[in-house]
Amino acid sequence: MTQTKTFLPTGVCSRQYEITVTDGKIDNISVVGGCNGNLKGLASLLRGMEIQDAVQRMSGLRCGDKPTSCPDQIARALREMQTANSEK
């Protein structure tokens, strides 16, 4: 099953993520705003990865003195997608 979610992150420079997942694996992540090259690289590395693996690797990462980061916010979005799938 393919699922796409638009997520509005908080506390980071990026303004929006669109994440597509199929059968528990990340297909694509598009980002509006933020550090363009870094986020494109991150999205490329995550492509094909299991949601749970990505969440474990990125949860809790911080950007400078901020309490969160773009990877942490992507992990939160992925967790929301997992929760929504398990409630169905």
Coordinates of C-alpha atoms in Angstrom, one line a residue:
M1 CA 0.0 0.0 0.0
T2 CA 1.3 3.4 -1.0
Q3 CA 0.8 6.4 1.4
T4 CA 1.7 10.0 1.0
K5 CA 1.8 12.5 3.8
T6 CA 2.4 16.3 3.9
F7 CA 4.1 17.3 7.1
L8 CA 4.7 20.8 8.4
P9 CA 7.9 20.7 10.6
T10 CA 8.4 22.9 13.6
G11 CA 11.6 24.5 15.0
V12 CA 13.7 24.0 11.8
C13 CA 14.4 26.0 8.6
S14 CA 12.5 23.6 6.3
R15 CA 8.8 24.5 5.9
Q16 CA 7.2 21.3 4.5
Y17 CA 7.9 17.6 3.8
E18 CA 6.0 15.4 1.4
I19 CA 6.8 11.8 2.2
T20 CA 5.7 8.7 0.1
V21 CA 6.0 5.3 1.7
T22 CA 5.1 1.9 0.1
D23 CA 4.8 -1.2 2.2
G24 CA 6.8 0.2 5.1
K25 CA 9.7 1.5 2.9
I26 CA 10.4 5.1 2.0
D27 CA 9.9 5.9 -1.7
N28 CA 10.5 9.6 -1.7
I29 CA 10.9 12.6 0.4
S30 CA 10.5 16.1 -1.0
V31 CA 11.4 19.2 1.1
V32 CA 10.5 22.8 0.8
G33 CA 13.0 25.2 2.4
G34 CA 16.0 24.2 4.6
C35 CA 19.5 23.3 3.4
N36 CA 18.8 22.2 -0.1
G37 CA 21.8 20.0 -0.8
N38 CA 21.9 18.4 2.6
L39 CA 18.2 17.5 2.5
K40 CA 18.4 16.2 -1.1
G41 CA 21.3 14.0 0.1
L42 CA 19.3 12.8 3.1
A43 CA 16.3 12.0 1.0
S44 CA 18.4 10.0 -1.4
L45 CA 20.0 8.0 1.5
L46 CA 16.6 7.3 3.0
R47 CA 15.1 6.0 -0.3
G48 CA 14.3 2.3 0.0
M49 CA 14.9 2.2 3.8
E50 CA 12.4 0.7 6.2
I51 CA 10.5 3.3 8.2
Q52 CA 11.6 1.9 11.5
D53 CA 15.3 2.0 10.6
A54 CA 15.1 5.6 9.5
V55 CA 13.2 6.6 12.7
Q56 CA 15.8 4.9 14.9
R57 CA 18.7 6.6 13.1
M58 CA 17.3 10.1 13.0
S59 CA 15.2 10.5 16.2
G60 CA 16.6 13.0 18.7
L61 CA 19.2 14.5 16.4
R62 CA 19.7 18.3 17.0
C63 CA 20.7 21.1 14.7
G64 CA 23.1 23.4 16.6
D65 CA 21.4 24.6 19.8
K66 CA 17.9 23.8 18.5
P67 CA 16.0 21.0 20.3
T68 CA 15.3 19.4 17.0
S69 CA 16.6 19.1 13.4
C70 CA 15.3 18.3 9.9
P71 CA 16.2 14.6 10.3
D72 CA 14.4 14.5 13.7
Q73 CA 11.3 16.2 12.1
I74 CA 11.3 13.7 9.3
A75 CA 11.5 10.9 11.9
R76 CA 8.5 12.4 13.6
A77 CA 6.6 12.5 10.3
L78 CA 7.5 8.8 9.6
R79 CA 6.3 7.8 13.1
E80 CA 3.0 9.5 12.5
M81 CA 2.7 7.5 9.3
Q82 CA 3.4 4.3 11.1
T83 CA 0.9 5.1 13.8
A84 CA -1.8 5.9 11.2
N85 CA -1.1 2.6 9.4
S86 CA -1.3 0.6 12.7
E87 CA -4.6 2.1 13.6
K88 CA -6.2 1.0 10.3

